[in-house]
CSV table of C-alpha atoms in Angstrom, one decimal:
chain,number,residue,atom,x,y,z
V,1,MET,CA,-34.7,188.6,154.0
V,2,ALA,CA,-34.2,185.7,156.7
V,3,ALA,CA,-31.5,184.3,155.1
V,4,VAL,CA,-29.8,187.3,154.1
V,5,LEU,CA,-29.3,188.2,157.4
V,6,GLY,CA,-27.2,185.1,157.5
V,7,VAL,CA,-24.7,186.5,155.4
V,8,HIS,CA,-22.6,188.4,157.9
V,9,HIS,CA,-22.1,185.2,160.1
V,10,PHE,CA,-21.0,183.0,157.7
V,11,THR,CA,-18.6,186.0,155.6
V,12,SER,CA,-17.2,186.5,159.4
V,13,SER,CA,-15.9,182.9,159.7
V,14,GLN,CA,-13.8,182.8,156.2
V,15,GLN,CA,-10.9,181.0,158.3
V,16,ASP,CA,-13.4,177.8,158.1
V,17,ASP,CA,-11.4,174.9,156.0
V,18,SER,CA,-13.0,174.0,152.7
V,19,THR,CA,-13.7,170.8,153.7
V,20,ASP,CA,-16.1,171.9,156.0
V,21,GLN,CA,-17.9,174.6,153.5
V,22,GLN,CA,-21.1,172.7,153.0
V,23,ARG,CA,-21.3,172.3,157.0
V,24,SER,CA,-20.5,176.1,157.5
V,25,ILE,CA,-23.3,177.4,155.3
V,26,GLU,CA,-25.7,175.2,156.5
V,27,GLU,CA,-24.7,176.0,160.2
V,28,SER,CA,-25.1,180.0,159.0
V,29,ILE,CA,-28.5,179.3,157.6
V,30,LYS,CA,-29.5,177.4,160.7
V,31,GLN,CA,-28.3,180.9,162.7
V,32,LEU,CA,-31.7,182.0,161.9
V,33,VAL,CA,-33.3,180.4,164.5
V,34,PRO,CA,-33.5,182.1,167.5
V,35,ASP,CA,-30.7,180.4,170.3
V,36,SER,CA,-33.3,178.3,172.6
V,37,TYR,CA,-34.7,176.2,169.4
V,38,ALA,CA,-31.2,175.9,167.8
V,39,ASP,CA,-30.5,172.2,169.0
V,40,THR,CA,-32.1,171.1,166.3
V,41,VAL,CA,-33.8,172.0,163.0
V,42,ASP,CA,-36.8,169.7,163.9
V,43,SER,CA,-37.7,172.3,166.9
V,44,ALA,CA,-37.5,175.5,165.0
V,45,PRO,CA,-40.3,177.9,165.8
V,46,GLY,CA,-43.0,178.8,163.4
V,47,GLY,CA,-42.5,182.1,161.3
V,48,SER,CA,-39.4,181.5,159.9
V,49,ASP,CA,-39.6,183.1,156.8
V,50,VAL,CA,-36.7,182.0,154.3
V,51,ASN,CA,-37.4,181.9,150.7
V,52,ALA,CA,-35.7,180.8,147.4
V,53,ALA,CA,-35.5,184.8,146.6
V,54,SER,CA,-33.4,185.1,150.2
V,55,ALA,CA,-31.1,182.0,149.3
V,56,VAL,CA,-30.0,183.5,145.5
V,57,ALA,CA,-28.9,186.5,147.2
V,58,LEU,CA,-27.4,184.6,150.1
V,59,ILE,CA,-25.2,182.4,148.0
V,60,ASN,CA,-24.4,185.8,145.4
V,61,SER,CA,-22.9,187.1,148.6
V,62,VAL,CA,-21.0,184.2,149.8
V,63,GLU,CA,-19.7,184.2,146.3
V,64,GLY,CA,-18.8,187.5,146.2
V,65,LYS,CA,-17.4,187.7,149.3
V,66,SER,CA,-15.2,184.7,149.4
V,67,ARG,CA,-14.7,183.4,146.3
V,68,GLN,CA,-12.0,181.2,146.9
V,69,VAL,CA,-13.8,179.4,149.8
V,70,ALA,CA,-17.0,179.0,147.9
V,71,THR,CA,-15.5,177.4,144.6
V,72,ASP,CA,-17.2,173.8,145.0
V,73,LEU,CA,-20.3,175.8,146.5
V,74,ASP,CA,-24.0,173.6,145.1
V,75,ARG,CA,-26.5,176.8,144.9
V,76,GLN,CA,-29.2,174.0,144.6
V,77,ALA,CA,-28.2,172.3,147.5
V,78,LEU,CA,-27.9,175.5,149.6
V,79,ILE,CA,-31.1,176.3,148.4
V,80,ALA,CA,-32.6,173.1,149.1
V,81,SER,CA,-31.2,173.5,152.7
V,82,VAL,CA,-32.6,177.0,153.0
V,83,GLN,CA,-35.9,175.7,152.1
V,84,SER,CA,-35.5,172.8,154.6
V,85,VAL,CA,-34.9,175.1,157.7
V,86,SER,CA,-38.1,177.1,156.4
V,87,SER,CA,-40.5,174.3,156.0
V,88,ASP,CA,-39.4,172.3,159.2
V,89,ALA,CA,-39.5,175.8,161.3
V,90,ALA,CA,-42.9,176.4,160.0
V,91,SER,CA,-44.4,173.0,160.9
V,92,VAL,CA,-44.0,173.7,164.9
V,93,GLN,CA,-46.6,176.0,166.6
V,94,ASP,CA,-45.6,177.0,170.0
V,95,ASP,CA,-47.6,179.8,172.0
V,96,SER,CA,-45.5,179.0,175.3
V,97,ALA,CA,-42.7,181.7,174.7
V,98,THR,CA,-41.9,184.2,177.5
V,99,ASP,CA,-39.6,187.5,177.8
V,100,ALA,CA,-37.2,185.2,179.5
V,101,ASP,CA,-36.7,183.2,176.0
V,102,PHE,CA,-35.5,186.1,173.7
V,103,SER,CA,-32.6,187.6,173.7
V,104,GLU,CA,-30.9,191.2,172.7
V,105,PRO,CA,-30.3,191.0,168.9
V,106,GLU,CA,-26.5,190.7,167.9
V,107,TYR,CA,-24.6,193.5,166.1
V,108,ASP,CA,-25.3,193.5,162.5
V,109,SER,CA,-22.0,195.1,160.8
V,110,ARG,CA,-24.0,195.6,157.3
V,111,LYS,CA,-25.8,198.7,159.2
V,112,ASP,CA,-22.3,200.4,158.9
V,113,SER,CA,-21.9,199.6,155.6
V,114,PRO,CA,-23.3,200.8,152.2
V,115,ALA,CA,-26.7,198.6,151.4
V,116,THR,CA,-26.6,196.0,148.2
V,117,LEU,CA,-28.9,196.1,145.6
V,118,ALA,CA,-30.4,192.7,147.3
V,119,ASP,CA,-30.8,194.5,150.8
V,120,GLN,CA,-32.6,197.1,148.7
V,121,ILE,CA,-34.9,194.8,147.2
V,122,ASP,CA,-35.9,193.2,150.7
V,123,ALA,CA,-36.4,196.4,152.6
V,124,LYS,CA,-38.4,198.3,149.8
V,125,GLY,CA,-40.2,195.2,148.0
V,126,SER,CA,-43.5,193.9,149.1
V,127,SER,CA,-45.8,190.9,148.3
V,128,ALA,CA,-49.1,190.5,147.1
V,129,ASP,CA,-50.2,187.4,145.4
V,130,ASP,CA,-46.8,186.1,145.3
V,131,TRP,CA,-45.3,189.0,143.8
V,132,ARG,CA,-42.5,191.1,145.0
V,133,VAL,CA,-42.3,195.0,143.9
V,134,TYR,CA,-39.3,196.9,143.8
V,135,THR,CA,-39.3,200.4,143.3
V,136,VAL,CA,-36.3,201.7,141.0
V,137,GLN,CA,-33.5,203.5,143.3
V,138,PRO,CA,-31.1,206.4,141.5
V,139,GLY,CA,-28.4,204.2,139.9
V,140,ASP,CA,-30.4,200.8,139.2
V,141,SER,CA,-30.4,199.3,135.7
V,142,PHE,CA,-32.9,196.6,134.3
V,143,THR,CA,-29.8,194.5,133.4
V,144,GLY,CA,-28.1,195.0,136.8
V,145,ILE,CA,-31.4,194.4,138.6
V,146,VAL,CA,-32.2,191.0,136.9
V,147,SER,CA,-29.0,189.7,136.5
V,148,ALA,CA,-27.8,190.2,139.7
V,149,ASN,CA,-30.6,189.5,142.2
V,150,LEU,CA,-33.3,187.5,140.1
V,151,GLY,CA,-31.8,184.4,139.0
V,152,MET,CA,-30.7,185.1,135.6
V,153,GLY,CA,-27.4,185.2,133.9
V,154,TYR,CA,-26.2,188.3,132.0
V,155,SER,CA,-26.3,186.4,128.9
V,156,GLU,CA,-29.8,185.3,129.7
V,157,VAL,CA,-30.9,188.6,130.2
V,158,MET,CA,-29.7,189.8,126.6
V,159,ARG,CA,-31.5,186.7,125.3
V,160,LEU,CA,-34.8,188.0,127.2
V,161,LEU,CA,-34.2,191.2,125.5
V,162,LYS,CA,-33.7,190.2,122.0
V,163,SER,CA,-36.7,188.2,122.0
V,164,ALA,CA,-38.9,191.1,122.7
V,165,PRO,CA,-41.7,191.3,120.3
V,166,ASP,CA,-40.4,194.8,119.2
V,167,SER,CA,-38.6,198.0,120.2
V,168,LYS,CA,-40.8,200.0,122.2
V,169,THR,CA,-41.6,196.5,124.0
V,170,ARG,CA,-37.7,196.6,124.8
V,171,SER,CA,-37.4,200.3,125.7
V,172,THR,CA,-40.2,199.7,128.0
V,173,MET,CA,-38.2,197.0,129.7
V,174,THR,CA,-34.7,198.8,129.5
V,175,ASN,CA,-35.6,202.8,130.1
V,176,ILE,CA,-36.4,202.4,133.9
V,177,HIS,CA,-36.2,205.4,136.1
V,178,ASP,CA,-36.2,206.2,139.3
V,179,GLY,CA,-39.8,205.6,141.5
V,180,SER,CA,-40.8,203.2,138.0
V,181,THR,CA,-41.8,199.5,139.6
V,182,LEU,CA,-40.5,195.9,139.1
V,183,SER,CA,-42.5,193.3,140.1
V,184,TYR,CA,-41.3,189.6,139.9
V,185,ARG,CA,-42.3,186.2,140.6
V,186,LEU,CA,-39.9,182.8,141.3
V,187,ASN,CA,-40.7,179.2,141.3
V,188,ASP,CA,-39.7,177.1,144.4
V,189,SER,CA,-36.0,176.6,142.6
V,190,GLY,CA,-35.5,180.3,142.7
V,191,ASP,CA,-36.1,180.7,138.7
V,192,LEU,CA,-37.5,184.0,137.7
V,193,VAL,CA,-41.0,183.3,136.1
V,194,GLY,CA,-42.8,186.6,135.8
V,195,LEU,CA,-41.6,190.1,135.6
V,196,ARG,CA,-44.4,193.0,135.3
V,197,ILE,CA,-42.4,196.5,134.6
V,198,MET,CA,-44.3,199.8,135.0
V,199,ASN,CA,-42.8,202.9,133.4
V,200,SER,CA,-45.7,204.9,134.5
V,201,PRO,CA,-48.6,204.0,136.9
V,202,ILE,CA,-50.7,203.3,133.7
V,203,LYS,CA,-48.9,201.1,131.3
V,204,GLY,CA,-45.9,198.4,131.1
V,205,VAL,CA,-45.2,194.9,130.0
V,206,GLU,CA,-45.7,191.9,131.8
V,207,LEU,CA,-43.7,188.6,131.3
V,208,THR,CA,-44.6,185.0,131.8
V,209,ARG,CA,-42.5,182.0,131.5
V,210,SER,CA,-43.8,178.9,129.5
V,211,LYS,CA,-43.5,175.8,131.6
V,212,ALA,CA,-43.4,173.8,128.2
V,213,SER,CA,-40.8,175.8,126.1
V,214,ASN,CA,-39.1,177.8,129.0
V,215,ASP,CA,-39.5,181.1,126.9
V,216,PHE,CA,-41.2,184.2,128.0
V,217,ALA,CA,-44.5,185.5,126.8
V,218,PHE,CA,-45.1,189.3,126.6
V,219,THR,CA,-48.1,191.1,127.3
V,220,ASN,CA,-48.9,194.6,127.5
V,221,VAL,CA,-50.6,195.4,130.7
V,222,SER,CA,-52.3,198.7,132.1
V,223,GLY,CA,-53.4,199.9,135.6
V,224,LYS,CA,-56.8,199.8,136.9
V,225,VAL,CA,-57.9,203.7,136.3
V,226,GLU,CA,-60.3,205.5,138.5
V,227,LYS,CA,-61.9,209.1,137.6
V,228,THR,CA,-62.7,211.0,140.4
V,229,GLU,CA,-64.1,214.5,140.3
V,230,ARG,CA,-63.0,216.9,142.8
V,231,LEU,CA,-65.0,220.4,143.4
V,232,PHE,CA,-63.0,223.6,144.8
V,233,ALA,CA,-64.4,226.9,145.7
V,234,GLY,CA,-62.4,230.4,146.9
V,235,THR,CA,-62.5,234.2,146.9
V,236,VAL,CA,-59.9,236.1,145.1
V,237,ASN,CA,-57.9,238.0,148.0
V,238,GLY,CA,-55.1,239.3,145.7
V,239,ASN,CA,-53.5,237.4,143.0
V,240,PHE,CA,-55.7,235.2,141.6
V,241,GLY,CA,-53.2,232.2,140.7
V,242,GLU,CA,-52.5,232.4,144.7
V,243,SER,CA,-55.9,232.3,145.4
V,244,ALA,CA,-56.6,229.4,143.5
V,245,GLN,CA,-53.8,227.2,144.7
V,246,SER,CA,-55.0,228.0,148.1
V,247,THR,CA,-58.3,226.1,147.8
V,248,GLY,CA,-56.2,222.9,147.2
V,249,LEU,CA,-56.1,222.5,143.7
V,250,SER,CA,-52.4,221.7,142.1
V,251,SER,CA,-49.9,223.8,140.7
V,252,SER,CA,-50.8,222.4,137.1
V,253,GLU,CA,-54.2,222.5,137.2
V,254,VAL,CA,-53.8,226.6,138.6
V,255,ALA,CA,-51.8,226.7,135.5
V,256,GLU,CA,-54.6,225.3,133.3
V,257,LEU,CA,-57.6,227.0,134.7
V,258,THR,CA,-56.0,230.8,134.4
V,259,LYS,CA,-55.2,229.6,130.8
V,260,VAL,CA,-58.6,229.2,130.0
V,261,LEU,CA,-60.3,231.8,131.9
V,262,ALA,CA,-57.7,234.4,130.0
V,263,LYS,CA,-58.9,233.4,126.7
V,264,LYS,CA,-62.3,235.6,128.0
V,265,MET,CA,-61.2,237.7,130.8
V,266,SER,CA,-58.0,240.0,131.8
V,267,PHE,CA,-56.8,239.5,135.2
V,268,HIS,CA,-55.0,242.4,135.4
V,269,ARG,CA,-57.9,244.5,134.4
V,270,GLN,CA,-60.8,242.5,135.6
V,271,THR,CA,-60.4,240.6,138.8
V,272,ARG,CA,-61.1,242.6,142.6
V,273,ASP,CA,-60.8,241.3,146.1
V,274,GLY,CA,-63.8,239.4,146.8
V,275,ASP,CA,-64.6,237.8,143.5
V,276,HIS,CA,-65.7,234.4,143.9
V,277,PHE,CA,-64.8,231.5,141.6
V,278,GLN,CA,-65.6,227.6,141.5
V,279,VAL,CA,-63.4,224.7,139.9
V,280,LEU,CA,-64.4,220.9,139.2
V,281,VAL,CA,-61.6,219.1,138.0
V,282,GLN,CA,-61.5,215.5,137.1
V,283,SER,CA,-58.3,213.0,138.1
V,284,ASP,CA,-57.2,209.8,136.8
V,285,VAL,CA,-56.2,207.7,140.2
V,286,VAL,CA,-54.1,204.5,139.9
V,287,GLU,CA,-53.8,202.6,143.1
V,288,GLY,CA,-54.8,205.6,145.1
V,289,VAL,CA,-51.8,207.9,143.4
V,290,PRO,CA,-53.4,210.8,141.0
V,291,VAL,CA,-51.3,210.4,137.8
V,292,SER,CA,-53.1,213.2,135.8
V,293,SER,CA,-55.9,215.7,135.8
V,294,ARG,CA,-58.3,218.3,133.8
V,295,LEU,CA,-60.5,220.9,134.2
V,296,MET,CA,-64.1,220.2,133.5
V,297,ALA,CA,-66.0,223.3,134.5
V,298,ALA,CA,-65.4,226.8,136.1
V,299,GLN,CA,-67.2,229.8,137.1
V,300,TYR,CA,-65.9,233.0,138.1
V,301,GLU,CA,-68.1,235.7,139.7
V,302,GLY,CA,-66.8,239.1,139.9
V,303,ALA,CA,-67.7,243.0,139.8
V,304,LYS,CA,-66.1,243.3,136.0
V,305,ALA,CA,-66.3,239.7,135.2
V,306,ASN,CA,-68.8,236.9,135.1
V,307,LEU,CA,-68.1,233.6,132.9
V,308,LYS,CA,-69.1,230.1,133.3
V,309,ILE,CA,-66.9,227.8,131.1
V,310,VAL,CA,-67.5,223.9,130.3
V,311,ARG,CA,-65.2,221.3,128.7
V,312,TYR,CA,-66.5,219.8,125.9
V,313,ASN,CA,-65.1,217.2,123.3
V,314,ASP,CA,-61.7,218.2,124.8
V,315,SER,CA,-62.6,222.0,123.7
V,316,PHE,CA,-63.8,224.5,126.2
V,317,TYR,CA,-67.0,226.4,125.4
V,318,THR,CA,-69.0,229.2,127.4
V,319,SER,CA,-72.3,228.2,128.9
V,320,ASP,CA,-74.1,229.1,125.7
V,321,GLY,CA,-71.9,227.2,123.8
V,322,LYS,CA,-69.6,229.5,121.8
V,323,SER,CA,-66.0,228.5,121.5
V,324,LEU,CA,-63.0,229.9,123.4
V,325,GLU,CA,-61.1,229.2,120.8
V,326,PRO,CA,-61.7,231.8,118.1
V,327,SER,CA,-61.6,230.7,114.7
V,328,PHE,CA,-58.2,231.0,112.8
V,329,LYS,CA,-58.4,232.7,109.2
V,330,ARG,CA,-56.3,231.2,106.5
V,331,TYR,CA,-55.5,234.5,104.6
V,332,PRO,CA,-54.4,237.7,106.6
V,333,PHE,CA,-56.8,240.1,104.4
V,334,ILE,CA,-60.2,240.2,102.6
V,335,GLY,CA,-60.1,239.7,98.8
V,336,SER,CA,-58.1,237.5,96.4
V,337,TYR,CA,-54.8,237.5,95.6
V,338,ARG,CA,-52.0,235.0,93.7
V,339,ILE,CA,-49.7,233.6,95.2
V,340,SER,CA,-46.0,234.6,93.7
V,341,SER,CA,-43.7,232.1,96.0
V,342,PRO,CA,-44.9,229.2,98.3
V,343,PHE,CA,-43.5,227.9,101.2
V,344,ASN,CA,-40.3,226.0,99.9
V,345,LEU,CA,-37.8,225.1,102.1
V,346,HIS,CA,-35.2,224.6,98.9
V,347,ARG,CA,-36.5,227.6,97.0
V,348,HIS,CA,-34.1,229.5,94.5
V,349,HIS,CA,-33.7,232.7,95.5
V,350,PRO,CA,-35.0,235.5,93.0
V,351,VAL,CA,-32.7,238.1,93.9
V,352,THR,CA,-29.3,235.9,95.2
V,353,GLY,CA,-29.9,233.2,93.0
V,354,ARG,CA,-28.8,230.8,95.8
V,355,THR,CA,-30.7,228.1,97.3
V,356,SER,CA,-32.5,228.8,100.5
V,357,PRO,CA,-35.4,227.8,102.5
V,358,HIS,CA,-38.5,230.2,101.9
V,359,TYR,CA,-40.5,229.8,105.0
V,360,GLY,CA,-43.5,231.8,104.6
V,361,THR,CA,-46.1,232.5,101.3
V,362,ASP,CA,-45.4,235.3,98.9
V,363,PHE,CA,-48.6,236.6,98.0
V,364,ALA,CA,-48.7,239.6,94.8
V,365,MET,CA,-50.5,242.6,96.0
V,366,PRO,CA,-50.5,246.2,95.5
V,367,SER,CA,-48.4,248.5,97.8
V,368,GLY,CA,-51.0,249.8,101.0
V,369,THR,CA,-53.3,246.5,100.9
V,370,VAL,CA,-54.8,246.4,104.2
V,371,VAL,CA,-53.2,243.3,106.2
V,372,SER,CA,-55.6,242.2,109.1
V,373,ALA,CA,-55.1,239.8,111.9
V,374,PRO,CA,-56.5,235.9,110.9
V,375,SER,CA,-57.4,235.4,114.7
V,376,ALA,CA,-57.2,237.1,118.4
V,377,GLY,CA,-53.8,238.0,120.0
V,378,ARG,CA,-50.9,240.5,121.1
V,379,VAL,CA,-48.3,242.3,118.7
V,380,VAL,CA,-44.8,241.1,119.9
V,381,GLN,CA,-42.9,243.0,117.6
V,382,VAL,CA,-42.8,245.8,115.5
V,383,ALA,CA,-39.2,246.3,113.6
V,384,TYR,CA,-37.4,247.4,110.3
V,385,ASN,CA,-35.1,244.7,108.9
V,386,ARG,CA,-32.8,245.1,105.6
V,387,PHE,CA,-33.8,242.1,104.2
V,388,ALA,CA,-37.4,241.7,105.6
V,389,GLY,CA,-38.0,245.3,105.2
V,390,LYS,CA,-41.0,246.6,107.9
V,391,MET,CA,-42.8,243.7,110.0
V,392,VAL,CA,-45.2,242.9,112.6
V,393,VAL,CA,-45.2,240.0,114.5
V,394,VAL,CA,-48.3,238.6,116.4
V,395,ASP,CA,-48.9,236.1,119.2
V,396,HIS,CA,-51.9,234.2,119.2
V,397,GLY,CA,-51.6,232.5,122.2
V,398,ASP,CA,-51.2,228.2,122.6
V,399,GLY,CA,-47.4,228.5,120.5
V,400,LEU,CA,-48.9,230.2,117.4
V,401,LYS,CA,-47.6,233.1,116.1
V,402,THR,CA,-47.7,235.2,112.7
V,403,ARG,CA,-45.1,237.5,110.7
V,404,TYR,CA,-45.8,239.8,108.3
V,405,LEU,CA,-42.6,241.2,106.2
V,406,HIS,CA,-42.3,244.0,103.2
V,407,LEU,CA,-45.0,246.3,104.9
V,408,SER,CA,-45.2,249.9,103.6
V,409,ARG,CA,-46.7,250.7,107.3
V,410,PRO,CA,-47.2,249.1,110.4
V,411,LEU,CA,-50.6,250.1,111.9
V,412,VAL,CA,-50.1,248.7,115.4
V,413,LYS,CA,-47.5,249.0,118.3
V,414,GLU,CA,-45.5,246.2,120.5
V,415,GLY,CA,-47.9,244.9,123.4
V,416,GLN,CA,-51.2,245.8,121.6
V,417,GLN,CA,-54.1,243.3,121.8
V,418,VAL,CA,-55.8,243.0,118.4
V,419,SER,CA,-58.9,240.9,117.5
V,420,ALA,CA,-59.9,239.0,114.6
V,421,GLY,CA,-59.9,241.1,111.5
V,422,GLN,CA,-58.3,244.3,113.1
V,423,ARG,CA,-55.8,245.8,110.7
V,424,LEU,CA,-52.1,245.2,111.3
V,425,ALA,CA,-50.2,247.0,108.9
V,426,LEU,CA,-50.6,248.2,105.0
V,427,SER,CA,-48.6,246.0,102.5
V,428,GLY,CA,-45.5,247.2,100.7
V,429,SER,CA,-41.9,246.6,98.9
V,430,THR,CA,-39.3,247.5,101.9
V,431,GLY,CA,-36.4,245.3,102.3
V,432,ARG,CA,-34.6,243.0,99.7
V,433,VAL,CA,-37.6,242.3,97.3
V,434,THR,CA,-38.4,242.1,93.4
V,435,GLY,CA,-42.0,243.6,94.0
V,436,PRO,CA,-44.7,244.5,96.1
V,437,HIS,CA,-46.1,241.7,97.9
V,438,LEU,CA,-46.8,240.7,101.3
V,439,HIS,CA,-44.7,237.5,102.9
V,440,TYR,CA,-47.0,235.9,105.7
V,441,GLU,CA,-45.7,233.4,108.0
V,442,ILE,CA,-47.0,230.9,110.5
V,443,MET,CA,-45.1,229.4,113.4
V,444,VAL,CA,-45.7,226.7,115.9
V,445,ASP,CA,-43.8,226.7,119.0
V,446,ASN,CA,-41.5,229.2,116.8
V,447,ARG,CA,-41.0,226.6,114.2
V,448,PRO,CA,-42.1,228.0,110.7
V,449,VAL,CA,-44.9,225.9,108.9
V,450,ASN,CA,-46.6,225.7,105.8
V,451,PRO,CA,-49.0,228.5,106.0
V,452,MET,CA,-51.8,227.0,103.4
V,453,ARG,CA,-51.5,223.7,104.9
V,454,ILE,CA,-51.3,224.0,108.6
V,455,LYS,CA,-54.5,222.7,110.3
V,456,LEU,CA,-56.1,225.6,111.9
V,457,PRO,CA,-57.8,226.3,115.0
V,458,GLN,CA,-61.5,226.0,114.5
V,459,GLY,CA,-63.6,228.4,116.7
V,460,GLY,CA,-67.4,229.8,116.7
V,461,THR,CA,-70.7,228.1,117.8
V,462,LEU,CA,-71.9,224.3,117.8
V,463,SER,CA,-73.9,222.7,115.7
V,464,LYS,CA,-77.8,221.8,116.4
V,465,THR,CA,-77.1,218.4,117.4
V,466,GLN,CA,-73.9,219.3,119.0
V,467,LEU,CA,-75.4,221.9,120.9
V,468,ALA,CA,-78.5,220.0,122.3
V,469,ALA,CA,-75.7,217.1,123.5
V,470,PHE,CA,-73.3,220.3,125.1
V,471,GLN,CA,-76.3,221.8,126.5
V,472,GLN,CA,-77.0,218.6,128.8
V,473,LYS,CA,-73.6,217.6,129.5
V,474,SER,CA,-73.1,221.4,130.9
V,475,GLN,CA,-76.2,221.6,132.8
V,476,HIS,CA,-74.8,218.4,134.9
V,477,LEU,CA,-71.6,220.4,135.4
V,478,LEU,CA,-72.7,223.5,135.7
V,479,ALA,CA,-75.2,222.4,138.9
V,480,LYS,CA,-72.0,220.4,140.6
V,481,LEU,CA,-70.5,224.6,140.3
V,482,ASP,CA,-73.7,225.8,142.2
V,483,ASP,CA,-72.9,222.8,145.1
V,484,ALA,CA,-69.4,224.3,145.5
V,485,ARG,CA,-70.7,227.9,145.6
V,486,HIS,CA,-73.3,226.9,148.1
V,487,GLY,CA,-70.6,225.1,150.2
V,488,GLU,CA,-71.9,221.4,149.4
V,489,ALA,CA,-69.3,218.7,149.4
V,490,TYR,CA,-69.5,216.9,146.3
V,491,ALA,CA,-67.1,214.1,145.3
V,492,SER,CA,-67.2,210.9,143.1
V,493,THR,CA,-65.1,208.0,141.8
V,494,LYS,CA,-65.6,206.0,138.9
V,495,SER,CA,-63.2,202.9,138.2
V,496,GLN,CA,-62.4,201.8,134.7
V,497,LYS,CA,-60.9,199.0,134.7
V,498,ARG,CA,-58.6,198.8,131.2
V,499,PRO,CA,-58.7,195.2,129.7
V,500,LYS,CA,-54.9,193.5,130.4
V,501,GLY,CA,-53.3,193.5,126.9
V,502,ASP,CA,-54.7,196.8,126.0
V,503,ASN,CA,-52.7,198.7,123.4
V,504,SER,CA,-54.2,201.8,123.2
C-alpha cells in the first residue's frame, strides 16, 4: 500500500521536465518515509512496507495518468528503487521517537475520488504465507484483475486461459462472482507465480508457475471442511415455522424440517401451543463459515402427534426403521393390461394423422376399471377437456405428479388427500379417443417423463442387515435429542481434510 500512496504526490507534479523524470519518481517514492528521516535513504525508519505488488500499482498509475511524461519509464528500475527504499528502511530500528517526531498526515485527494482496483486489492486483501487475498467486487472480471494488477498483459492472460486443461477449469477461472476470492503470489520482480481462485468455499483451482518452463501448472484444490453438529430445542407458540426459527435454526433448515415432518403429520390439524420439539443439524464449515447444513434427527412431542425421525443413507426413517418416503407403484391399477400406445415424443396420432408427442402411456382396458393412486398425495385438479376428457391430477410431493385422462367417472375432489392404493376414478373413453383406455402420465417438476422407465421412489422398511446398522446409528442420534430435551448443551466438531487435487 505504501508505494501506491506516493502516486498522488508524483502525479501532482506533472510539470516536471522529462529529463528529471527518474529523479522525480525516486523522490516521490522517498516521500513515503517520514520527514524526520528524509535526508537520506539510509536513515529511513524500520517498518516501512514497500513491496513489488505496490510498485507495479504505482507504475500502472503513473503510466495511466501521465502517459506523455512517462514514455521512457523503466519499470524494472522503478521496482528496484522501491525495493531499495524498503530494504534500507527495514534495516534501521529506532525506538527513541516521541510525539514531536510525528506530524499530522497530509491531505490525500484520492480519498475524495473513486477507488481504483489496485486500491481495492490493497484495502480488501490480506496476507498469509505470502498469499494476498482479494474478494471479488461488483463489476470485476478475471481478465481485468489479472491484466491490470498482477503483472500480466492482456495477451498473457489469454494464453493462460487457453492453457487450462479443460473447459471446466477455464470456467472456474473466469466465472468469478461477487464474494468469491482470488489469491495471488508475486516474486521479487513483481511477476505472478501463484494464483488460486475459489468460486466456492469448498472447491477451486490453483495455478503455479514453473521456474524451468515458465508455464503454469493447474491443480484442483479443496478447502478444509469441518462437520459441526448443533442441537436446538423449542416449544410451539402459534406458527410452527416461526417457533422453529426462533430457536436459531436458519430459514433453509426450518424448511427442510417442516418438509420432512409433514410426511407423517399435519401441522394444520395436529400442532398445538405447548408442543415440544428437538432438532439435530449437521453443518459443513470452511474457515469458520457454514457452507451447507442438513437435518440429522428430530423429535416432535405433542398432544396430537408424537414422532421421531432419523436420517440414514440420505433418506429419513421413523425410529423403528420405517421409511418416510412411501413406495411408489409402477401401475395405477390392479391386474395386467396391454400397453396400446407407449410414451413417444414423435408418435403418429391415430385420430389426426399428424406427428405429435404422446406424453403418457395408454393401457387398453374396459370402461369402468378402477384407477388407484400409486402413492399418497393430494388431488390438485378434477376437470374436463374436449381432448383429454374427464381427468384427475394428483400431486405426490417432491415435484412428482400423476395425470389420468379419458376417465368415465372421477371418484375424488380437488384438495382431497389420498393414500396409496385409494380409488381415484373409473376408466373410460371420454375426450378424443378411438376406444376405451387409460392414459397415464407422470410429471417431474411439471415435465412429462416415461412412466414405464422413470426410477420411482422406493420406500418400505429396511432389511435385517440395514435395520441393525440403522438402529445403532439412530440410538446415538436420538440420545443427543434427549440431551436437548433436558436442556443439556451439546456441540461437536469433526475436521475432514480433503486432499489437495481431489476432484470429487
